[in-house]
Coordinates of C-alpha atoms and ligand atoms in Angstrom, one line a residue:
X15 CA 90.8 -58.0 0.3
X16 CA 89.3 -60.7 -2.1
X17 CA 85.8 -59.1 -1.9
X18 CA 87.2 -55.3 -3.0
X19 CA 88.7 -57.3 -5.9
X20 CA 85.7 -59.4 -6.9
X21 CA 83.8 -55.8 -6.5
X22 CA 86.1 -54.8 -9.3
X23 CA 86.2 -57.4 -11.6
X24 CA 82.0 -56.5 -11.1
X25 CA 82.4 -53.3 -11.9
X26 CA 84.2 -54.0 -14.9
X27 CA 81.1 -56.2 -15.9
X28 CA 78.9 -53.9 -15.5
X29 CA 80.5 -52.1 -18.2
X30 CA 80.7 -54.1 -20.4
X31 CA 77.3 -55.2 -19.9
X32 CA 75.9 -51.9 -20.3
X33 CA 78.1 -52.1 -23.9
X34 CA 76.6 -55.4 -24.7
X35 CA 72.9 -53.5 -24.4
X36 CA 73.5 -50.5 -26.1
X37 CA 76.2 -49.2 -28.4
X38 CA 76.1 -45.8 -27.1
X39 CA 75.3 -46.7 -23.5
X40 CA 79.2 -45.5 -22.3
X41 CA 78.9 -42.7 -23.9
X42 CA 75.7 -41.4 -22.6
X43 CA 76.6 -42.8 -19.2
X44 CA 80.0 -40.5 -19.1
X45 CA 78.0 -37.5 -20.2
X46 CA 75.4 -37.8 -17.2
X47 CA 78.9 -38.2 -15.1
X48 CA 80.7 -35.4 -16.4
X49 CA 77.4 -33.2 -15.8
X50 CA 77.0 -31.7 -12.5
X51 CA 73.3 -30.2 -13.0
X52 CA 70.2 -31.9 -10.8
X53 CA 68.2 -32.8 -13.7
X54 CA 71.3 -35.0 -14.8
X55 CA 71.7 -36.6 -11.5
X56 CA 68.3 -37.5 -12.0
X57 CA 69.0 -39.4 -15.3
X58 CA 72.0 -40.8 -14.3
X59 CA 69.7 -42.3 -10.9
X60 CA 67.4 -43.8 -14.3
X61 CA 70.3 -44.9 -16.5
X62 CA 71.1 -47.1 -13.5
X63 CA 67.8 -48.5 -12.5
X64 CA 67.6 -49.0 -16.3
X65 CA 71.3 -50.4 -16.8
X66 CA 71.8 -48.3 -19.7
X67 CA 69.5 -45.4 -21.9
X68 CA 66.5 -47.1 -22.5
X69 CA 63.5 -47.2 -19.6
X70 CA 60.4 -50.1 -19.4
X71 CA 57.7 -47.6 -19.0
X72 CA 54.6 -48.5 -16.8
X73 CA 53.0 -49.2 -19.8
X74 CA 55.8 -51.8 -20.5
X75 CA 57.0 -49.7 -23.8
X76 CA 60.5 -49.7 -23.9
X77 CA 62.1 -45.8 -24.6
X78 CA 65.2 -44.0 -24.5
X79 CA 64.9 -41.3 -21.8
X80 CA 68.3 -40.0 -23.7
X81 CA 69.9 -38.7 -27.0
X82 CA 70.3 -42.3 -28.3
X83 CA 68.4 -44.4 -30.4
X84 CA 66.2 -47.4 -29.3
X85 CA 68.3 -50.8 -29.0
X86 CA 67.5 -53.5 -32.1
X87 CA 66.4 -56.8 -30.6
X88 CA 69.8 -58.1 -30.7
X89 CA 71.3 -55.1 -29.2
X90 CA 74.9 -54.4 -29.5
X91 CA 75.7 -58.0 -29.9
X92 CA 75.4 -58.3 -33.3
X93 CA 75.2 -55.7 -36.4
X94 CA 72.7 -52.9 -35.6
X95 CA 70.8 -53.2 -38.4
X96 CA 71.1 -56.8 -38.9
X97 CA 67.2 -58.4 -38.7
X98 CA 66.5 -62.4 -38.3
X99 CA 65.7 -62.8 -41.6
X100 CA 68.8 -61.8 -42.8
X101 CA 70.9 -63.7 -40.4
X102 CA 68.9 -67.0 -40.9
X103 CA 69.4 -66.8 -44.8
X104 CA 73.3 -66.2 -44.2
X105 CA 73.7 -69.1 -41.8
X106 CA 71.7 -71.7 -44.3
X107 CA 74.1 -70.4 -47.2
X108 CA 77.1 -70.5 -44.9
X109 CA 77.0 -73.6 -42.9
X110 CA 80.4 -73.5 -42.2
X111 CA 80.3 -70.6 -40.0
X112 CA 77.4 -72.0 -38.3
X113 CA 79.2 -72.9 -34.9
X114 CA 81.0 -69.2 -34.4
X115 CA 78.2 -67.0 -35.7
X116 CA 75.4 -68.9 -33.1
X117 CA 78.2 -69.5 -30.3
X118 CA 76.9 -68.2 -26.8
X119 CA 80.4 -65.7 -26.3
X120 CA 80.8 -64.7 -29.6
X121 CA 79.8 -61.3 -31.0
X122 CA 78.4 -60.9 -34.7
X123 CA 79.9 -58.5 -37.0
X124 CA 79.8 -57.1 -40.7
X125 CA 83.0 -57.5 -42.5
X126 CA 83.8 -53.9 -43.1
X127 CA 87.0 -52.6 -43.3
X128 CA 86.4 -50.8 -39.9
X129 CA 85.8 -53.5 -37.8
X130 CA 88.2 -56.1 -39.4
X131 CA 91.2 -53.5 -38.7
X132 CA 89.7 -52.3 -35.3
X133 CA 89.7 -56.5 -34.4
X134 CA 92.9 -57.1 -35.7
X135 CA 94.8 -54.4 -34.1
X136 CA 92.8 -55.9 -30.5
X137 CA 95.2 -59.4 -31.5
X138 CA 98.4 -57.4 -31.9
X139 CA 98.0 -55.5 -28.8
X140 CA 97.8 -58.6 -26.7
X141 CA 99.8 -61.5 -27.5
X142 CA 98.1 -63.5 -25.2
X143 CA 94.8 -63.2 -26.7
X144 CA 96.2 -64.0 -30.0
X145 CA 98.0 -67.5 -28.9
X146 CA 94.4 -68.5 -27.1
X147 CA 92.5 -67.7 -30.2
X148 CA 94.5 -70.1 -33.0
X149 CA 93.7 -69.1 -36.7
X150 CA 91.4 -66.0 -35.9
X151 CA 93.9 -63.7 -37.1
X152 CA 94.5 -65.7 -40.2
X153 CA 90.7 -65.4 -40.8
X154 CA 90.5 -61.8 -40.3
X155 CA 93.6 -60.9 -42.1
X156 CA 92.0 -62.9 -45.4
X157 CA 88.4 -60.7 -44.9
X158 CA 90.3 -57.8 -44.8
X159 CA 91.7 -58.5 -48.6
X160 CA 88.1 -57.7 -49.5
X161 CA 86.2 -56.2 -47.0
X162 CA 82.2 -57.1 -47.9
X163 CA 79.7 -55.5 -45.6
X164 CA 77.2 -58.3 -46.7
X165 CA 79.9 -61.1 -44.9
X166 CA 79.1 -61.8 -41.5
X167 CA 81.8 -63.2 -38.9
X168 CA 82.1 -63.9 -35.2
X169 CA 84.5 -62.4 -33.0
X170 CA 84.7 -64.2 -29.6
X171 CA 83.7 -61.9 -26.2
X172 CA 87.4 -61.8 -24.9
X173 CA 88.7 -59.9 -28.3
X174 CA 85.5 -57.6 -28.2
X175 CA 86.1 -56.8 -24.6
X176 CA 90.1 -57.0 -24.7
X177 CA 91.1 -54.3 -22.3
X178 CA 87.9 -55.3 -19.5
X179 CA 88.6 -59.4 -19.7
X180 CA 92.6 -58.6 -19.3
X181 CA 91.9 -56.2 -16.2
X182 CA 89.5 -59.1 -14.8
X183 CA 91.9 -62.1 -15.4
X184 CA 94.7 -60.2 -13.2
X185 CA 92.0 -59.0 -10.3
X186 CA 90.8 -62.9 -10.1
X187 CA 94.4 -64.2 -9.9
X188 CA 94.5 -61.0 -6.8
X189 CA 91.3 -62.2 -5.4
X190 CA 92.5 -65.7 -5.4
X191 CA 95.8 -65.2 -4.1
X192 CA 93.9 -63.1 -1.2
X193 CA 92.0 -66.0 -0.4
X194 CA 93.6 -68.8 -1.0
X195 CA 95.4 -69.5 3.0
X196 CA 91.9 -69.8 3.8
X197 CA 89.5 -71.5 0.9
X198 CA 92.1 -73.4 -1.4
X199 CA 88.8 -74.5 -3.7
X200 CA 87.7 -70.8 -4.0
X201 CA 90.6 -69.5 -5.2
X202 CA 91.3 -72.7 -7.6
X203 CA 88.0 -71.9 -8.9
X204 CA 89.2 -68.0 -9.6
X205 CA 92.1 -68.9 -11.3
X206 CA 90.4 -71.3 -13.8
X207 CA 87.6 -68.6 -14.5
X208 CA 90.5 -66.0 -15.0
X209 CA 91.7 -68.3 -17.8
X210 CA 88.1 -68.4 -19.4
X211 CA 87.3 -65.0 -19.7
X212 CA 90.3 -64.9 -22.0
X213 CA 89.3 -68.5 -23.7
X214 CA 85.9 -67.8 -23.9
X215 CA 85.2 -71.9 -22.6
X216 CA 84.4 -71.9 -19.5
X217 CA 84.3 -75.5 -18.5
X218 CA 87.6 -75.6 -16.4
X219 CA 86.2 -72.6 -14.0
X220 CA 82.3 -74.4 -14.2
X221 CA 83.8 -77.5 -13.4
X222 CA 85.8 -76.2 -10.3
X223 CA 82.9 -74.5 -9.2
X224 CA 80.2 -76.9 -9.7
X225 CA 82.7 -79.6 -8.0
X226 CA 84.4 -77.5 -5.3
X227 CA 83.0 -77.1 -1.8
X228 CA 83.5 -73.9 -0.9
X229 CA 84.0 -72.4 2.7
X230 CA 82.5 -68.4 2.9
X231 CA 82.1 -66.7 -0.1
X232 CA 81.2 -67.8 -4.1
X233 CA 80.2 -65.7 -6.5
X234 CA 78.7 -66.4 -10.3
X235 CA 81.5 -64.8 -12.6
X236 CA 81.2 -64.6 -16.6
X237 CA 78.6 -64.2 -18.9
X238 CA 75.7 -66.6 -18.7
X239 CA 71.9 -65.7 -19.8
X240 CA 70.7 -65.0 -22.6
X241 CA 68.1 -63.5 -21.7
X242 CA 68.7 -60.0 -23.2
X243 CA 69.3 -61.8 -26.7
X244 CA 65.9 -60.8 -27.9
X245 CA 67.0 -61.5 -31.7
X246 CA 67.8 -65.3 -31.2
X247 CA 68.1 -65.7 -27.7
X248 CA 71.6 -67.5 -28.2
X249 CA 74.0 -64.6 -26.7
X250 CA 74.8 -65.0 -23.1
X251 CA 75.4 -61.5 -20.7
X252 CA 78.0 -60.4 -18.4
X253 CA 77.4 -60.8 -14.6
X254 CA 78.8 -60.9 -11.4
X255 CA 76.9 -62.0 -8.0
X256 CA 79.3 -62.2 -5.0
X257 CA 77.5 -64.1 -2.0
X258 CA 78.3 -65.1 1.8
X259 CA 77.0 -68.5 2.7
X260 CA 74.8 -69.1 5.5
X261 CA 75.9 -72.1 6.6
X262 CA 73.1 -73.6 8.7
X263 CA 70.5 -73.1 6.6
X264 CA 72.3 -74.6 3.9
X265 CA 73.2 -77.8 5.8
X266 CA 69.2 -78.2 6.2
X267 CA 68.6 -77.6 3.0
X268 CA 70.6 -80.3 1.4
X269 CA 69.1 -82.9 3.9
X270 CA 65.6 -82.0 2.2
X271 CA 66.8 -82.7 -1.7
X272 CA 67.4 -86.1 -0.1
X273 CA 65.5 -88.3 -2.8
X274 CA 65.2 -86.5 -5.2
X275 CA 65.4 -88.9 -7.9
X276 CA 61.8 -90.2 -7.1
X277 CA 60.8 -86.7 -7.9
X278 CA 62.3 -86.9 -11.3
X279 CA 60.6 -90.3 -11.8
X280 CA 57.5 -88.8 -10.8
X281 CA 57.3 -86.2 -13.7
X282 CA 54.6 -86.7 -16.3
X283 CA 56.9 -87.9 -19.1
X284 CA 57.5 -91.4 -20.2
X285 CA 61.5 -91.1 -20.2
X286 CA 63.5 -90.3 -17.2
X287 CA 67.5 -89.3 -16.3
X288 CA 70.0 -89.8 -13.8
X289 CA 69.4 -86.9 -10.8
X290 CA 72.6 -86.3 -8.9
X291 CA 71.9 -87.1 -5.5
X292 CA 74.4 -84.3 -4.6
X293 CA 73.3 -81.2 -5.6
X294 CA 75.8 -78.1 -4.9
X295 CA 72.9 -76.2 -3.4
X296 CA 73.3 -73.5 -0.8
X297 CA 71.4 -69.9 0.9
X298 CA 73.4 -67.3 0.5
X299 CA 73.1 -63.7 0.9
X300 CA 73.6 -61.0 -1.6
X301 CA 77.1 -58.7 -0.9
X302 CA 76.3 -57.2 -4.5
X303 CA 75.1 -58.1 -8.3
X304 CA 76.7 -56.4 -11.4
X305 CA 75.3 -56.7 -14.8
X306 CA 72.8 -59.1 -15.9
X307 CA 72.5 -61.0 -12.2
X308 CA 71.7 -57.2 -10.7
X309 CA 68.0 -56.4 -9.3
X310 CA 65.7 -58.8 -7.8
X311 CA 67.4 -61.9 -8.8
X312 CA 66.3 -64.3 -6.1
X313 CA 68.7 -67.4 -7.1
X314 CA 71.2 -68.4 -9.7
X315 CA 71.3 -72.0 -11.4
X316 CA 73.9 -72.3 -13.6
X317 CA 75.4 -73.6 -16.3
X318 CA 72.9 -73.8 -18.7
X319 CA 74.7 -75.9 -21.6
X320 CA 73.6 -79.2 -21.8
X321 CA 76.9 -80.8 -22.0
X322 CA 78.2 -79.0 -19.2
X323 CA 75.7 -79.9 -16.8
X324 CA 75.9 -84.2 -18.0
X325 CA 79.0 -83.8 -16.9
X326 CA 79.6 -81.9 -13.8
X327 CA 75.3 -81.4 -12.8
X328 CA 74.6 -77.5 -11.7
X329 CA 74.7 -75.1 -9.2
X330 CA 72.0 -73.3 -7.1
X331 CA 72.4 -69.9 -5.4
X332 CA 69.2 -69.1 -2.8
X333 CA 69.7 -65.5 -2.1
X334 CA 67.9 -65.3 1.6
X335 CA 68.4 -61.8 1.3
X336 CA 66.6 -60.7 -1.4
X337 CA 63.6 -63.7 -1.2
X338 CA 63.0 -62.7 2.6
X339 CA 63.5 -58.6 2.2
X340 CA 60.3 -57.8 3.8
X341 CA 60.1 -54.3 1.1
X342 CA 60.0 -56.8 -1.5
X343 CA 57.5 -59.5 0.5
X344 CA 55.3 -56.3 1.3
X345 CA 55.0 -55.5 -2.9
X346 CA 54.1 -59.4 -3.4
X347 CA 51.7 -59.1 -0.4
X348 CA 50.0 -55.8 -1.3
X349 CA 49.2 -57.1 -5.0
X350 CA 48.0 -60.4 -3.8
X351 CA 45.4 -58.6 -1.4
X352 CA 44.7 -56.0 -3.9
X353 CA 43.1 -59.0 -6.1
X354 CA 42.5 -61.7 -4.1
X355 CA 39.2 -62.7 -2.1
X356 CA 39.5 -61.9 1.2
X357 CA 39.5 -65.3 2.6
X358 CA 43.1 -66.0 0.9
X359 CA 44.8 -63.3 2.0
X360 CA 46.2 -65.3 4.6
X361 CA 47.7 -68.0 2.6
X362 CA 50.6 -66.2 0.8
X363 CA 53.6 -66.2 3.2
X364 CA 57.1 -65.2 3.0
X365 CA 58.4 -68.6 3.6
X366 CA 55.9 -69.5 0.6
X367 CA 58.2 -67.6 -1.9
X368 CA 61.2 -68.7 -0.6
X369 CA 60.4 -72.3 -1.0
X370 CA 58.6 -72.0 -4.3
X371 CA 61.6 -70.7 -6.0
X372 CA 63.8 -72.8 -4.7
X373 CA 61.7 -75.6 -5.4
X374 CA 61.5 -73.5 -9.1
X375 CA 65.3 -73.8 -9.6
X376 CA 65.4 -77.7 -8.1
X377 CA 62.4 -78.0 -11.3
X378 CA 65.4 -76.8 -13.9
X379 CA 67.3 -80.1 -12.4
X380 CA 64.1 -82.3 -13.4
X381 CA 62.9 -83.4 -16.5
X382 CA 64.6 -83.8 -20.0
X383 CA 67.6 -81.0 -20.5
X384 CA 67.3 -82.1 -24.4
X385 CA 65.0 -83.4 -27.1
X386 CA 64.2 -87.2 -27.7
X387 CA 67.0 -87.1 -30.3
X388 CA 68.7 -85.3 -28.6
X389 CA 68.9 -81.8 -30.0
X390 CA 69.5 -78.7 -27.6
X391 CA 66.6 -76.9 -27.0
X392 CA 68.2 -73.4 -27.9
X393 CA 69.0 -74.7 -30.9
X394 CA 65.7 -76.7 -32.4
X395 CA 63.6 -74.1 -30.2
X396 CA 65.2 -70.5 -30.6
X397 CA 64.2 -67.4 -28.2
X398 CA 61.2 -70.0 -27.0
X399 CA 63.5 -72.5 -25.5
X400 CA 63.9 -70.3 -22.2
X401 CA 60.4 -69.4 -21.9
X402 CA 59.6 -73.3 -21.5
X403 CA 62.5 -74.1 -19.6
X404 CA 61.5 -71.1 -17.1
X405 CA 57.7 -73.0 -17.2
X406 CA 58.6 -76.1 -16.7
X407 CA 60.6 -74.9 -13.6
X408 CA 57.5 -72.8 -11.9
X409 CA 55.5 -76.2 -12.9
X410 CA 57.4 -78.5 -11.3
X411 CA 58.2 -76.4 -7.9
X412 CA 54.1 -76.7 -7.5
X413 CA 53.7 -80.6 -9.3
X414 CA 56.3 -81.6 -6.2
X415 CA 54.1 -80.0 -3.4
X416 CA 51.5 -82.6 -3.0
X417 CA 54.4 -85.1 -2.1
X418 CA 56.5 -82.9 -0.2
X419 CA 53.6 -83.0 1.8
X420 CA 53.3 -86.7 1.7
X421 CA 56.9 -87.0 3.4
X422 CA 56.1 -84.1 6.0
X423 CA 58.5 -81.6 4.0
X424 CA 55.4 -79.6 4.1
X425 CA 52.7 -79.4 6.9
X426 CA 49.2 -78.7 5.4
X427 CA 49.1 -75.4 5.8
X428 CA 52.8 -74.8 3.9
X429 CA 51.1 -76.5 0.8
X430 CA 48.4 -74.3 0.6
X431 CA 50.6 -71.2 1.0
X432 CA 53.1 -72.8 -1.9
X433 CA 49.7 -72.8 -4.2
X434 CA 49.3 -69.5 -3.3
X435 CA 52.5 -68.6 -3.6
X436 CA 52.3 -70.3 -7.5
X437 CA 49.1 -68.1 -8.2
X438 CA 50.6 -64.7 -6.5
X439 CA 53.6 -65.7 -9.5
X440 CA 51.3 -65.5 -12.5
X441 CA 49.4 -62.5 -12.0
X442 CA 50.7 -59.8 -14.2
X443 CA 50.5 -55.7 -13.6
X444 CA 50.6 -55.2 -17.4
X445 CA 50.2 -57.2 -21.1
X446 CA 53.6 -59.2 -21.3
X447 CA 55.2 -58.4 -24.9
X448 CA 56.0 -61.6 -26.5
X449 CA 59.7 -61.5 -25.6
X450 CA 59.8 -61.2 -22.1
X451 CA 59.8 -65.4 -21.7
X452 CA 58.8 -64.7 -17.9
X453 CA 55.6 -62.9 -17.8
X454 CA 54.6 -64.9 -21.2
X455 CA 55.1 -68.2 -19.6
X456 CA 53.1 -66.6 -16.1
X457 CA 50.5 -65.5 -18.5
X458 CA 49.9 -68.7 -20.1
X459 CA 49.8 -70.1 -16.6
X460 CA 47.3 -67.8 -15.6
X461 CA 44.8 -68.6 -18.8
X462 CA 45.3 -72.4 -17.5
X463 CA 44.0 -71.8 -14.4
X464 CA 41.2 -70.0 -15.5
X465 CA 40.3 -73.1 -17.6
X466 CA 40.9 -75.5 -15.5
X467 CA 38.5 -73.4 -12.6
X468 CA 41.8 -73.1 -10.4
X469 CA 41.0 -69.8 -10.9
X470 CA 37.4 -68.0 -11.1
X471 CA 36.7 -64.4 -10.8
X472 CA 33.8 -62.6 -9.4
X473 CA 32.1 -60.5 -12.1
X474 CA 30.8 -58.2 -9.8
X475 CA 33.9 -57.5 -7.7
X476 CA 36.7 -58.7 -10.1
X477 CA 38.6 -60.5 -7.1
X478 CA 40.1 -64.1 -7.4
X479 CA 39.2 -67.0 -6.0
X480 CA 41.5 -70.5 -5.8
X481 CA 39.8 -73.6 -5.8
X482 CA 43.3 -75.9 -4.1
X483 CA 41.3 -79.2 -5.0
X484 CA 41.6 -79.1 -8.6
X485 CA 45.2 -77.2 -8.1
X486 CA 47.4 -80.6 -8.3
X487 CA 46.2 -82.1 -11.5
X488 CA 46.1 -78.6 -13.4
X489 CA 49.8 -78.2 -13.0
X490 CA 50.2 -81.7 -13.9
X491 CA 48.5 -81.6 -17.1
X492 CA 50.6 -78.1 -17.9
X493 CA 53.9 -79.5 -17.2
X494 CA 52.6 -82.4 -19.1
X495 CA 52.1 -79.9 -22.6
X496 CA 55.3 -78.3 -21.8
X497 CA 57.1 -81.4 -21.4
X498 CA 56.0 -82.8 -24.3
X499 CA 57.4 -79.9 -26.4
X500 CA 60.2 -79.8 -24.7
X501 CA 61.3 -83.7 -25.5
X502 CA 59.6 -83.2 -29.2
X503 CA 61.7 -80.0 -30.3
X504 CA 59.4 -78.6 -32.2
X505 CA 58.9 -74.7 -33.0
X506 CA 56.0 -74.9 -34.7
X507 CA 54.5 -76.6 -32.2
X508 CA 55.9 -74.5 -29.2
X509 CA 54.7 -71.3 -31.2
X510 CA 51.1 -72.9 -31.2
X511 CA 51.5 -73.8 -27.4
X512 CA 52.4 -70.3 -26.6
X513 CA 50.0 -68.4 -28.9
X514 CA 47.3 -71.0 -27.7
X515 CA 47.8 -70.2 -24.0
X516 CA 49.2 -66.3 -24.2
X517 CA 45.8 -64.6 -24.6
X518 CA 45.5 -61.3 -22.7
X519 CA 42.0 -60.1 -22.6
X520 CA 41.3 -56.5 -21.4
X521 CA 38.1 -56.7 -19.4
X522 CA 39.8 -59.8 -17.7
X523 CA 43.2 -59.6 -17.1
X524 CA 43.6 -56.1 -17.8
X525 CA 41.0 -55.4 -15.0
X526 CA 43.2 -57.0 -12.9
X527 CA 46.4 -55.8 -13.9
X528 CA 45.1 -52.2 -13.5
X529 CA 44.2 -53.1 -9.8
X530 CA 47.7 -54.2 -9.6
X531 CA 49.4 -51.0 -10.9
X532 CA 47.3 -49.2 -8.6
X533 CA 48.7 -50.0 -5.5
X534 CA 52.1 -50.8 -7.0
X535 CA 53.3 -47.3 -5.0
X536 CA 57.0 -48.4 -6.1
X537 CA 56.8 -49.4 -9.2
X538 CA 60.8 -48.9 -9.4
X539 CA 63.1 -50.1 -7.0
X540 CA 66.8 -48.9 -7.0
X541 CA 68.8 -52.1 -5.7
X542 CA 71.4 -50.7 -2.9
X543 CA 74.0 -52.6 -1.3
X544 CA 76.0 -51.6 1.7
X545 CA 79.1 -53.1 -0.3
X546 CA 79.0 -50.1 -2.8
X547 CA 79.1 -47.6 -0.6
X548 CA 75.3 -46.2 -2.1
Ligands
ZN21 ZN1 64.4 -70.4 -13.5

């Protein structure tokens, strides 16, 4: 009974996810519905691959494949025609509003008449939105005495999504009364998330789920990355992930992070925190992803604001289902043979990916979560700041391997297939556009490895050969750069880094990335879960 209503509440995210993306996406999305026609079912099948009316083509162009036009970097979750410049200049000349107009659940708007009297009418409706959001509708009431399409001002996420947030808060508090005979914590921690979809703070449910020890079931609720932000990077995205523990694995897995402070000492930075010996870690499988956390999202670490995770340390989902899906392992297998000399095909291995990323999101526990004086990296960094946290992770998952090894964590032959496993990660099927902080940050790996002869490829042939002997101290002297900008905070020089290391040449990597493509026979996969009755 929980799990339909969790599916629920995940449907409703996906809605308003799909909103978040595009302003029109609802719109389309009910037309393709309505539409019986087998040219429209086709579309529809693409809208939901896609999440919405705009398709990544194989050449990595994003277009709409409807009647809509193509989403601004900052999608629907600020002004459509608002551009950087414009919103820099108004947050220097209003200081004030700093806090609301940058906040990570707050939507940006223009102070037209429209949207002042659409907001306000939100806060009449429901009362209870009004007494959680003290002083908003004074604000808005005193904008609307001279509506100015030129002032900008925040509305938080529950008030934009009114009607979704108030369905969800009443399917939790069903969820959680479903399951609370059997996992009092589970439920505790549904009630307090309830409450923060309509607060927009989410530390009582973080802290409840970060804290609690939970029996069957959790599940990532709420908006979280920012990922689709591609104006600032600062906007987090609704998502829902509801996951069955397996319990075993996840007893054996805690017994490894044993330690783990000596790891964090071991990083090639001259300042060093505090690791929480006691990390919530656990393998899970997948019962189904909404929003954001949908598609081949192998594991969730979460929360990612600083002063949440100094107080309460963070979570990690493994989802065993999706890193082990032998579909998915075959892709990953075919393009490392495709480009690899033969006499590393061998060394990739499905337990290689598994225990690279999880290794990856153990790396977003390690090193410096804020500058040397202590700035957030979001803020002194900007859209860049995930693109070198996402680094520094795939980093430090390869920097630990050579002493994972050293306490028999790893035979001999696991550490090779981790490297491999590390190099299988940075090869690309296409040029990465600047935005998309993954690929860059793989792509910048790559070029490393070139230089540092990690890498070398065969002129005649054009396959890749790994020499595992200089591996070790390559990725030490990465992590080393991206460390240092990291603790320094500085854009400038994290633009430099990333310009420095981003090069795509055509004859090199493009030769490579077309070998790729070639035998990428599935170049879409639709993501289908029992659960959903698909
Ligand atoms: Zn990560």
């Amino acid at each position: 009974m929980a799990v339909a209503k969790l599916l629920q509440v995940g449907g409703i995210f996906q809605d308003i996810y799909e909103q978040q993306r595009h302003r029109d996406a609802l719109t389309a999305r009910a037309g393709l519905e309505k539409a019986t026609d087998a040219r429209s079912r086709d579309l529809l099948t693409l809208y939901s691959l896609n999440q919405g009316p705009i398709a990544t083509t194989l050449e990595n162009t994003r277009e709409p494949f409807l009647a809509v036009e193509t989403a601004p970097p900052g999608k629907n979750v600020y002004p459509w025609d608002l551009t950087e410049k414009e919103f820099q200049a108004y947050l220097t000349a209003n200081p004030g509003e700093r806090q609301t107009l940058t906040h990570l659940r707050h939507v940006v708007r223009r102070a037209d008449a429209g949207s002042l009297a659409r907001d306000l009418a939100v806060l009449r409706r429901h009362a209870v939105l009004d007494a959680l959001h003290p002083g908003l509708r004074e604000k808005l009431t005193r904008l609307a005495q001279t509506p100015n399409r030129t002032t900008l001002y925040a509305v938080p996420y529950s008030i934009v999504y009114a009607d979704e947030s108030i369905r969800a808060h009443r399917l939790l508090h069903e969820a959680a009364d479903a399951v609370g005979g059997d996992d009092e914590e589970f439920a505790r921690f549904l009630r307090n998330r309830a409450r923060d979809l309509l607060t927009d703070d989410y530390e009582a449910g973080d802290a409840s789920w970060l804290k609690g020890r939970f029996k069957h079931l959790n599940a990532q609720i709420g908006a979280y990355e920012t990922y689709d932000d591609e104006l600032l990077g600062t906007r987090a995205f609704y998502s829902l992930s509801l996951l069955a523990l397996r319990t075993e694995e996840s007893v054996a897995l805690r017994k490894a992070l044993q330690g783990i402070q000596s790891l964090e000492d071991s990083l090639p930075i001259d300042r060093h925190k505090r690791v929480i010996e006691n990390i919530p870690v656990g393998v899970y499988d997948v019962i189904a992803d909404f929003g954001q956390a949908r598609g081949g999202n192998t594991a969730t670490n979460l929360p990612n604001e600083a002063y949440l995770v100094d107080r309460y340390g963070s979570i990690i989902l493994l989802r065993a289902n999706i890193m082990r899906d032998p579909d998915i392992f075959g892709g990953s297998n075919r393009t490392w043979t495709s480009v690899m000399a033969r006499e590393f095909h061998a060394d990739l291995t499905v337990d290689a990916e598994f225990y690279r990323t999880l290794w990856h999101e153990v790396g977003h526990y390690l090193g410096p979560d804020k500058t040397r004086d202590n700035g957030e990296f979001d803020a002194v960094l900007g859209a860049d700041a995930g693109l070198l946290e996402e680094m520094k992770a795939d980093l430090v998952s390869l920097f630990v391997g050579r002493e994972l090894r050293a306490r028999n964590y790893f035979t001999e032959s696991q550490l090779t297939s981790h490297y491999a496993s590390g190099i299988r990660r940075v090869l690309q099927n296409n040029k990465p556009r600047r935005e998309q902080p993954y690929n860059m940050m793989q792509l910048m790996q790559w070029n490393w490895f070139l230089d540092r002869g990690v890498l070398r490829v065969d002129r005649a042939s054009g396959t890749i050969s790994i020499d595992y002997a200089r591996y070790h101290d390559a990725v030490r002297d990465l992590l080393k750069e991206v460390l240092a900008v990291q603790d320094s905070g500085d854009k400038r020089a994290a633009t430099v880094f990333i310009d420095r290391w981003g090069t795509w040449d055509d004859s090199l990597h493009g030769r490579t990335a077309a070998t790729i493509r070639e035998q990428q026979r599935f170049r879409f996969r639709l993501f289908e879960y029992a659960a959903l009755g698909k």
